[in-house]
C-alpha positions as a printed Julia matrix, in Angstrom:
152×3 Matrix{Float64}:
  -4.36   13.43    3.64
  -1.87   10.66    4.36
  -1.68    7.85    2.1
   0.31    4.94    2.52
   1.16    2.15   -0.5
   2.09   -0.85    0.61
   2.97   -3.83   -2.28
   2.41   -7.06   -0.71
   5.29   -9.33    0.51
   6.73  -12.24   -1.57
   4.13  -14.84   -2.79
   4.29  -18.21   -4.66
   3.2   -18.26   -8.11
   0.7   -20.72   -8.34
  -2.9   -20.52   -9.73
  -5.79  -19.07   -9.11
  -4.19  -15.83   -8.43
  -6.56  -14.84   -5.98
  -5.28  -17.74   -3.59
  -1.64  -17.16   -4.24
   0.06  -17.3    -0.57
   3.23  -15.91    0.65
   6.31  -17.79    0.68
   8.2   -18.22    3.92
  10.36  -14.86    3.01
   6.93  -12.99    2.17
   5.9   -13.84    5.8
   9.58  -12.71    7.49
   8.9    -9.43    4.83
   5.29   -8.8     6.32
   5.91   -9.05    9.38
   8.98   -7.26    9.13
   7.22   -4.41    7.38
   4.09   -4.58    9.92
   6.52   -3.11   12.88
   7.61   -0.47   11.14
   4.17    0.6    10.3
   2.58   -0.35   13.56
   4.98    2.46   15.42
   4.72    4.81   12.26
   0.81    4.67   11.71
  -2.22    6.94   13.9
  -4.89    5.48   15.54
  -7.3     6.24   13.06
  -5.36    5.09   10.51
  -7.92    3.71    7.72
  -6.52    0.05    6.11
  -8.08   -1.67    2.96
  -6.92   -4.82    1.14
  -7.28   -6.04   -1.84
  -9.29   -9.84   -1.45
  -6.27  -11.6    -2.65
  -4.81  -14.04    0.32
  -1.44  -12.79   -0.2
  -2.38   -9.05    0.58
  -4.64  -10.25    3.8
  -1.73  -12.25    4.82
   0.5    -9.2     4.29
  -1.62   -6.97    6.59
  -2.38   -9.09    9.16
   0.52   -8.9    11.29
  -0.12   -5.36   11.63
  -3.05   -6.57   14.27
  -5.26   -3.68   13.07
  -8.96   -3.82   11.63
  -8.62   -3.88    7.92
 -11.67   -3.83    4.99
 -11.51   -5.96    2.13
 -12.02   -3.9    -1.39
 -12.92   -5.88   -4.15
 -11.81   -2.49   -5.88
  -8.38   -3.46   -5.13
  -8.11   -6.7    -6.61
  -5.27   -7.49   -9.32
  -5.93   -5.31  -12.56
  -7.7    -2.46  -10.71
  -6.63    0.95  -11.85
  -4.89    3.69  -10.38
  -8.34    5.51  -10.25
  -9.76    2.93   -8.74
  -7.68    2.92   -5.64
  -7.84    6.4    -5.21
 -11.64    6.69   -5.09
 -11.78    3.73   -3.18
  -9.25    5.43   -0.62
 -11.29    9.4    -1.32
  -8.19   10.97   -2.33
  -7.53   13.47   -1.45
 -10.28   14.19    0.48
 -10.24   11.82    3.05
  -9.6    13.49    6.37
  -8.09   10.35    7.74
  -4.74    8.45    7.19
  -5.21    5.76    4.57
  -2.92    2.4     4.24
  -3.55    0.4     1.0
  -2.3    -3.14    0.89
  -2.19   -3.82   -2.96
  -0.67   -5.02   -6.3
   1.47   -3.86   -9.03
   1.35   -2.69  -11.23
  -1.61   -0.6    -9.65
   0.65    1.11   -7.17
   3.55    2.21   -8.88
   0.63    3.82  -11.51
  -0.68    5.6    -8.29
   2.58    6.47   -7.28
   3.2     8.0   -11.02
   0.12    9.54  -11.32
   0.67   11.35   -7.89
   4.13   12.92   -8.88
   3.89   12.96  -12.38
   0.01   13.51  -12.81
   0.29   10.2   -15.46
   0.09    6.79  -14.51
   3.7     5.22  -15.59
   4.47    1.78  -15.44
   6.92    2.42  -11.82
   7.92   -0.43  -10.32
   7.21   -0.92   -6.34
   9.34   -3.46   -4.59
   7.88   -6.4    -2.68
   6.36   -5.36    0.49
   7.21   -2.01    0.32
   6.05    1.05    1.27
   5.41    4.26   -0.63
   4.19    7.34    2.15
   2.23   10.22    0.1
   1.34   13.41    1.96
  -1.36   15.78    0.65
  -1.67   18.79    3.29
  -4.59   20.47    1.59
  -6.72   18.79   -0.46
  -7.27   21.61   -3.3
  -3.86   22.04   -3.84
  -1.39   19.13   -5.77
   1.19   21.32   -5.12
   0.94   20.56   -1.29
   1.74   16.92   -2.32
   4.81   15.09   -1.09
   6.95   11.8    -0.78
   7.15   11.37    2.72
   8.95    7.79    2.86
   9.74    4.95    0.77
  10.88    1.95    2.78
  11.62   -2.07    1.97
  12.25   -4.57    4.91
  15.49   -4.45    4.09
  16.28   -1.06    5.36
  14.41   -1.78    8.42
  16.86   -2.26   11.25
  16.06   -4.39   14.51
């Protein structure tokens, strides 16, 4: 199983959370980010979001069909996300569009088997590859990518 963790892009801090947007850079970040992914990702790639507007407005530039998760809102665990996502049993690609610090525990908790406090930069992406589903050893970092290493 492939599964992809993608922070979401730079938002304004304002309140409520939940309707936080993303600044002008978040946008130029997204959309940035979005490419990339859009030549990286398969077909049948799975995508949920968490219901907060800046992780819908992170995704959508990607022009793909996404699910809102409530599961995935801010101060979800790293559990959470990965039953949400049926790691690692899912048989298709996942992409989760989320928060920290949820992902960098994921990310942890995948290499480490704990869920540390790592940091994940804005809007960018952490690639996981599980190539059987019974075995942890068979996991791997496949990618880690920011917009800024993206070249035009």
């Amino acid at each position: 199983m492939d599964l992809i963790l993608w922070r979401h892009a730079e938002a304004e801090d304002s309140e409520p959370d939940l309707q936080r947007a993303l600044t002008a850079k978040g946008h130029k970040q997204a959309r940035k980010m979005a490419e990339w992914l859009g030549t990286q990702l398969p077909d049948g790639c799975k995508i949920f979001v968490s219901p907060a507007r800046r992780t819908i407005q992170t995704v959508e530039p990607i022009g793909r069909k996404y699910w809102v998760a409530p599961q995935l809102a801010p101060g979800a665990g790293p559990l959470d996300i990965l039953r949400t996502v049926n790691w690692p049993n899912a048989k298709e690609t996942v992409l989760v569009v989320g928060h920290q610090p949820t992902l960098g525990q994921v990310a942890a908790l995948l290499l480490t088997g704990k869920a540390h406090d790592w940091e994940i930069k804005k809007a960018a992406v952490w690639w996981f590859v599980q190539r059987e589903a019974q075995d942890p050893d068979s996991l791997y970092l496949k990618a880690v990518i920011t917009p800024e290493l993206i070249v035009k």
